[in-house]
CSV table of C-alpha atoms in Angstrom, one decimal:
chain,number,residue,atom,x,y,z
T,714,UNK,CA,6.5,-14.3,9.3
T,715,UNK,CA,7.7,-11.4,7.1
T,716,UNK,CA,11.5,-11.1,6.9
T,717,UNK,CA,13.4,-8.3,5.1
T,718,UNK,CA,15.3,-9.8,2.2
T,719,UNK,CA,18.4,-7.6,2.5
T,720,UNK,CA,20.7,-10.1,0.7
T,721,UNK,CA,18.4,-10.4,-2.4
T,722,UNK,CA,18.4,-6.6,-2.7
T,723,UNK,CA,22.1,-6.7,-3.4
T,724,UNK,CA,21.4,-8.8,-6.4
T,725,UNK,CA,19.0,-6.3,-8.0
T,726,UNK,CA,20.1,-5.1,-11.4
T,727,UNK,CA,21.3,-1.6,-12.1
T,728,UNK,CA,18.7,0.7,-13.6
T,729,UNK,CA,19.9,2.6,-16.7
T,730,UNK,CA,19.9,6.4,-16.2
T,731,UNK,CA,17.7,7.0,-19.2
T,732,UNK,CA,15.1,4.6,-17.9
T,733,UNK,CA,15.2,6.3,-14.4
T,734,UNK,CA,14.4,9.6,-16.1
T,735,UNK,CA,11.6,8.2,-18.3
T,736,UNK,CA,10.0,6.3,-15.4
T,737,UNK,CA,10.9,8.2,-12.2
T,738,UNK,CA,7.9,6.9,-10.3
T,739,UNK,CA,9.1,3.3,-10.7
T,740,UNK,CA,12.7,3.8,-9.4
T,741,UNK,CA,12.9,6.8,-7.1
T,742,UNK,CA,10.9,8.0,-4.0
T,743,UNK,CA,8.7,10.9,-4.9
T,744,UNK,CA,9.6,14.4,-3.8
T,745,UNK,CA,6.3,16.1,-4.6
T,746,UNK,CA,3.3,16.0,-6.7
T,747,UNK,CA,0.5,18.1,-8.1
T,748,UNK,CA,-2.9,17.4,-6.6
T,749,UNK,CA,-6.3,18.8,-7.6
T,750,UNK,CA,-7.9,21.4,-5.2
T,751,UNK,CA,-4.8,22.2,-3.1
T,752,UNK,CA,-3.2,25.6,-2.8
T,753,UNK,CA,0.4,26.5,-3.2
T,754,UNK,CA,2.8,24.7,-0.8
T,755,UNK,CA,0.4,21.9,-0.1
T,756,UNK,CA,2.5,19.4,-2.0
T,757,UNK,CA,5.5,20.2,0.1
T,758,UNK,CA,3.5,20.0,3.3
T,759,UNK,CA,2.3,16.4,2.7
T,760,UNK,CA,5.8,15.2,2.0
T,761,UNK,CA,7.1,17.1,5.0
T,762,UNK,CA,4.7,15.4,7.4
T,763,UNK,CA,5.2,12.0,5.8
T,764,UNK,CA,8.9,12.3,6.2
T,765,UNK,CA,8.5,13.4,9.8
T,766,UNK,CA,6.5,10.2,10.4
T,767,UNK,CA,9.2,8.1,8.8
T,768,UNK,CA,11.9,9.8,10.8
T,769,UNK,CA,10.1,9.1,14.1
T,770,UNK,CA,9.5,5.5,13.1
T,771,UNK,CA,13.1,4.9,12.1
T,772,UNK,CA,14.5,6.6,15.3
T,773,UNK,CA,12.2,4.6,17.5
T,774,UNK,CA,12.9,1.3,15.7
T,775,UNK,CA,16.6,1.8,16.1
T,776,UNK,CA,16.4,2.7,19.8
T,777,UNK,CA,15.5,-0.6,21.3
T,778,UNK,CA,16.1,0.8,24.8
T,779,UNK,CA,12.9,2.7,24.4
T,780,UNK,CA,10.8,-0.2,23.2
T,781,UNK,CA,9.2,-0.7,26.6
T,782,UNK,CA,7.5,2.7,26.2
T,783,UNK,CA,6.7,2.4,22.5
T,784,UNK,CA,3.3,1.5,21.0
T,785,UNK,CA,3.1,-0.8,18.0
T,786,UNK,CA,0.6,-1.4,15.2
T,787,UNK,CA,1.1,-4.8,13.6
T,788,UNK,CA,-0.4,-5.1,10.1
T,789,UNK,CA,-1.6,-8.5,9.0
T,790,UNK,CA,-3.1,-9.6,5.7
T,791,UNK,CA,-5.3,-12.5,4.6
T,792,UNK,CA,-3.1,-15.0,2.9
T,793,UNK,CA,-5.9,-15.8,0.4
T,794,UNK,CA,-6.2,-12.3,-0.9
T,795,UNK,CA,-4.2,-10.9,-3.8
T,796,UNK,CA,-1.8,-8.0,-4.4
T,797,UNK,CA,-4.5,-5.4,-5.0
T,798,UNK,CA,-6.1,-6.1,-1.6
T,799,UNK,CA,-2.7,-6.1,0.0
T,800,UNK,CA,-1.8,-2.6,-1.3
T,801,UNK,CA,-5.1,-1.0,-0.3
T,802,UNK,CA,-4.9,-2.6,3.2
T,803,UNK,CA,-1.3,-1.3,3.6
T,804,UNK,CA,-2.4,2.2,2.8
T,805,UNK,CA,-5.3,2.1,5.3
T,806,UNK,CA,-3.3,0.6,8.1
T,807,UNK,CA,-0.5,3.2,7.5
T,808,UNK,CA,-3.1,5.9,8.2
T,809,UNK,CA,-3.9,4.4,11.6
T,810,UNK,CA,-0.1,4.4,12.4
T,811,UNK,CA,0.2,8.0,11.1
T,812,UNK,CA,-2.8,9.3,13.2
T,813,UNK,CA,-1.9,7.4,16.4
T,814,UNK,CA,1.9,7.7,16.2
T,815,UNK,CA,2.4,4.0,16.6
T,816,UNK,CA,5.4,2.1,15.1
T,817,UNK,CA,4.2,0.3,12.0
T,818,UNK,CA,5.2,-3.4,11.8
T,819,UNK,CA,4.5,-6.0,9.2
T,820,UNK,CA,3.6,-9.6,9.9
T,821,UNK,CA,2.8,-12.2,7.2
T,822,UNK,CA,3.1,-9.8,4.3
T,823,UNK,CA,4.7,-11.8,1.4
T,824,UNK,CA,5.6,-8.6,-0.4
T,825,UNK,CA,9.4,-8.4,-0.2
T,826,UNK,CA,9.9,-10.0,-3.6
T,827,UNK,CA,8.0,-7.3,-5.3
T,828,UNK,CA,8.2,-4.0,-3.3
T,829,UNK,CA,10.6,-2.0,-1.2
T,830,UNK,CA,9.7,0.4,1.6
T,831,UNK,CA,12.3,3.1,0.7
T,832,UNK,CA,11.5,5.5,3.6
T,833,UNK,CA,11.4,2.8,6.4
T,834,UNK,CA,14.5,1.3,7.9
T,835,UNK,CA,12.6,-1.4,9.9
T,836,UNK,CA,9.2,-2.9,10.2
T,837,UNK,CA,9.9,-6.5,10.9
T,838,UNK,CA,7.4,-7.7,13.5
T,839,UNK,CA,9.4,-10.9,14.2
T,840,UNK,CA,12.4,-8.9,15.4
T,841,UNK,CA,10.2,-7.0,17.9
T,842,UNK,CA,8.5,-10.2,19.0
T,843,UNK,CA,11.9,-11.8,19.7
T,844,UNK,CA,12.9,-8.7,21.7
T,845,UNK,CA,9.9,-8.8,24.0
T,846,UNK,CA,9.1,-12.5,24.0
T,847,UNK,CA,5.8,-14.3,23.3
T,848,UNK,CA,4.4,-14.0,26.9
T,849,UNK,CA,4.8,-10.2,27.0
T,850,UNK,CA,3.2,-9.7,23.6
T,851,UNK,CA,0.3,-12.0,24.5
T,852,UNK,CA,-0.4,-10.1,27.7
T,853,UNK,CA,-0.3,-6.7,26.1
T,854,UNK,CA,-2.0,-7.3,22.8
T,855,UNK,CA,-5.2,-6.2,21.2
T,856,UNK,CA,-6.6,-7.9,18.1
T,857,UNK,CA,-8.8,-6.1,15.6
T,858,UNK,CA,-10.3,-7.9,12.5
T,859,UNK,CA,-11.7,-5.6,9.8
T,860,UNK,CA,-14.2,-7.1,7.4
T,861,UNK,CA,-16.6,-4.3,7.2
T,862,UNK,CA,-17.5,-0.9,8.6
T,863,UNK,CA,-16.4,-0.4,12.1
T,864,UNK,CA,-18.1,2.4,14.1
T,865,UNK,CA,-14.9,3.3,16.0
T,866,UNK,CA,-13.1,4.0,12.7
T,867,UNK,CA,-15.8,6.3,11.6
T,868,UNK,CA,-16.8,8.0,14.9
T,869,UNK,CA,-14.3,7.7,17.7
T,870,UNK,CA,-10.8,8.9,18.7
T,871,UNK,CA,-8.5,6.0,17.8
T,872,UNK,CA,-6.4,6.6,20.9
T,873,UNK,CA,-9.4,5.7,23.1
T,874,UNK,CA,-10.0,2.5,21.2
T,875,UNK,CA,-6.5,1.2,20.5
T,876,UNK,CA,-5.2,1.0,24.0
T,877,UNK,CA,-2.8,-1.9,24.3
T,878,UNK,CA,1.0,-1.7,23.5
T,879,UNK,CA,0.5,-4.1,20.6
T,880,UNK,CA,-2.5,-3.7,18.3
T,881,UNK,CA,-2.8,-6.3,15.6
T,882,UNK,CA,-5.0,-5.1,12.7
T,883,UNK,CA,-5.9,-7.8,10.1
T,884,UNK,CA,-7.7,-6.9,6.9
T,885,UNK,CA,-7.6,-7.0,3.2
T,886,UNK,CA,-9.9,-4.0,2.8
T,887,UNK,CA,-9.6,-0.3,2.1
T,888,UNK,CA,-11.0,1.5,5.1
T,889,UNK,CA,-9.2,4.9,4.7
T,890,UNK,CA,-12.5,6.5,3.6
T,891,UNK,CA,-13.9,5.9,7.1
T,892,UNK,CA,-11.0,7.7,8.7
T,893,UNK,CA,-11.3,10.6,6.2
T,894,UNK,CA,-14.9,11.0,7.5
T,895,UNK,CA,-14.1,10.6,11.1
T,896,UNK,CA,-14.7,14.0,12.8
T,897,UNK,CA,-11.5,13.6,14.8
T,898,UNK,CA,-9.4,13.3,11.7
T,899,UNK,CA,-11.3,14.5,8.7
T,900,UNK,CA,-10.1,18.1,8.6
T,901,UNK,CA,-6.4,17.0,9.0
T,902,UNK,CA,-6.6,14.3,6.3
T,903,UNK,CA,-8.5,16.3,3.8
T,904,UNK,CA,-6.4,19.4,4.2
T,905,UNK,CA,-3.2,17.3,4.0
T,906,UNK,CA,-4.0,14.9,1.2
T,907,UNK,CA,-6.8,16.6,-0.7
T,908,UNK,CA,-8.2,14.3,-3.4
T,909,UNK,CA,-5.2,12.0,-3.7
T,910,UNK,CA,-4.9,10.3,-0.3
T,911,UNK,CA,-4.3,6.8,-1.7
T,912,UNK,CA,-1.8,8.0,-4.4
T,913,UNK,CA,0.2,10.1,-1.9
T,914,UNK,CA,0.5,7.4,0.7
T,915,UNK,CA,1.2,4.6,-1.8
T,916,UNK,CA,3.9,6.6,-3.5
T,917,UNK,CA,5.5,7.4,-0.2
T,918,UNK,CA,5.2,4.0,1.4
T,919,UNK,CA,6.3,1.4,-1.2
T,920,UNK,CA,7.7,1.2,-4.7
T,921,UNK,CA,8.4,-1.8,-7.0
T,922,UNK,CA,11.7,-3.6,-6.6
T,923,UNK,CA,14.2,-2.5,-9.4
T,924,UNK,CA,13.8,-5.8,-11.2
T,925,UNK,CA,10.0,-5.4,-11.2
T,926,UNK,CA,10.3,-1.8,-12.4
T,927,UNK,CA,12.6,-2.8,-15.2
T,928,UNK,CA,10.1,-5.4,-16.4
T,929,UNK,CA,7.2,-2.9,-16.2
T,930,UNK,CA,9.2,-0.2,-18.0
T,931,UNK,CA,10.3,-2.6,-20.8
T,932,UNK,CA,6.8,-3.8,-21.3
T,933,UNK,CA,5.5,-0.2,-21.4
T,934,UNK,CA,8.1,0.9,-23.9
T,935,UNK,CA,7.4,-2.1,-26.2
T,936,UNK,CA,3.6,-2.1,-26.0
T,937,UNK,CA,2.2,1.2,-24.7
T,938,UNK,CA,4.7,4.1,-25.1
T,939,UNK,CA,3.0,6.9,-27.1
T,940,UNK,CA,-0.4,5.3,-26.9
T,941,UNK,CA,-3.5,5.9,-24.8
T,942,UNK,CA,-4.0,3.1,-22.4
T,943,UNK,CA,-6.9,1.7,-20.4
T,944,UNK,CA,-6.3,0.0,-17.0
T,945,UNK,CA,-8.6,-2.9,-16.3
T,946,UNK,CA,-9.0,-5.2,-13.3
T,947,UNK,CA,-10.8,-8.4,-14.1
T,948,UNK,CA,-11.1,-10.9,-11.2
T,949,UNK,CA,-10.3,-14.4,-12.4
T,950,UNK,CA,-10.6,-16.7,-9.5
T,951,UNK,CA,-12.5,-17.3,-6.3
T,952,UNK,CA,-9.7,-18.6,-4.1
T,953,UNK,CA,-10.6,-18.1,-0.4
T,954,UNK,CA,-14.2,-17.3,-1.2
T,955,UNK,CA,-16.1,-20.6,-1.3
T,956,UNK,CA,-19.4,-20.4,-3.0
T,957,UNK,CA,-18.7,-17.0,-4.5
T,958,UNK,CA,-18.5,-16.7,-8.3
T,959,UNK,CA,-17.0,-13.7,-10.1
T,960,UNK,CA,-19.5,-13.3,-13.0
T,961,UNK,CA,-17.1,-11.2,-15.1
T,962,UNK,CA,-14.3,-13.7,-14.8
T,963,UNK,CA,-16.5,-16.3,-16.6
T,964,UNK,CA,-16.6,-16.5,-20.4
T,965,UNK,CA,-18.5,-18.7,-22.8
T,966,UNK,CA,-16.8,-20.9,-25.4
T,967,UNK,CA,-16.5,-17.9,-27.7
T,968,UNK,CA,-14.9,-15.7,-25.1
T,969,UNK,CA,-17.7,-13.1,-25.3
T,970,UNK,CA,-16.8,-11.2,-22.1
T,971,UNK,CA,-13.1,-10.7,-23.1
T,972,UNK,CA,-14.1,-9.8,-26.7
T,973,UNK,CA,-16.4,-7.1,-25.3
T,974,UNK,CA,-13.5,-5.7,-23.3
T,975,UNK,CA,-11.2,-5.8,-26.3
T,976,UNK,CA,-13.8,-4.0,-28.5
T,977,UNK,CA,-14.2,-1.3,-25.9
T,978,UNK,CA,-10.4,-0.8,-25.8
T,979,UNK,CA,-10.3,-0.6,-29.6
T,980,UNK,CA,-12.9,2.1,-29.7
T,981,UNK,CA,-11.4,4.2,-26.9
T,982,UNK,CA,-7.7,3.5,-27.2
T,983,UNK,CA,-7.2,5.4,-30.5
T,984,UNK,CA,-4.2,5.4,-32.8
T,985,UNK,CA,-0.8,4.3,-31.7
T,986,UNK,CA,0.9,6.4,-34.4
T,987,UNK,CA,2.1,3.3,-36.2
T,988,UNK,CA,0.9,3.1,-39.9
T,989,UNK,CA,-1.9,0.7,-40.3
T,990,UNK,CA,-2.5,0.6,-36.5
T,991,UNK,CA,-5.2,3.2,-36.3
T,992,UNK,CA,-7.7,0.9,-34.6
T,993,UNK,CA,-5.4,-1.3,-32.6
T,994,UNK,CA,-6.6,-1.5,-29.0
T,995,UNK,CA,-4.6,0.1,-26.1
T,996,UNK,CA,-5.3,-2.4,-23.3
T,997,UNK,CA,-3.2,-3.2,-20.2
């Protein structure tokens, strides 16, 4: 069960002011952004609506006397899936909460060592479970497992599908694209988020813990600052997927796959500005 690690946050290191200014996205909640294809004022509107969602969530989470009338969405994640799957499923499940006005709770997310939720005061499912008791939750629960396209996500009003007080949604997938194309929500989502739905929600919902941000910033300054960089995701294991092999995680004794990646980065990365380093790869 996921527990907020309040005590460990007190041990987080102080972030130098200069580093906060250089890497604001790592250490401070965003206040706005520029997004392609949106008119003037759209950036402020997306943050206004997200902050309204957070305000309702926090007020309801604090007002336990109103819990009997509240509706909850409990996010669950496959324990065998990695951090990338975790983040994309969090963004997708957030959208369901946003569109249905359910209180978003987390159960089984081992993310507290890496990320904070700066705009949320609560979210601990175990606390709500303790408030109601196991019998009440069991009798008023609906369980949804997402492993592929669900017609109701693409075609139906979610309020007609998610009817119980507690809805448990378990997935490691990104299904936000289904909601964007759902006729009940497509206009609202596209008008609000434009071409940057994932980026807007992710920036609002979670951010690295200060200790993680300091490590990322230090690595960037030492290795990537002033250089063009290429982000690359290479799957390296098959944990939780018996019989499934990631072909691009395999290399021959000469490391040909990785050498190909390195050569590509060398060609595209360009100069770092350091004498004698004109062809050094920019690879992260």
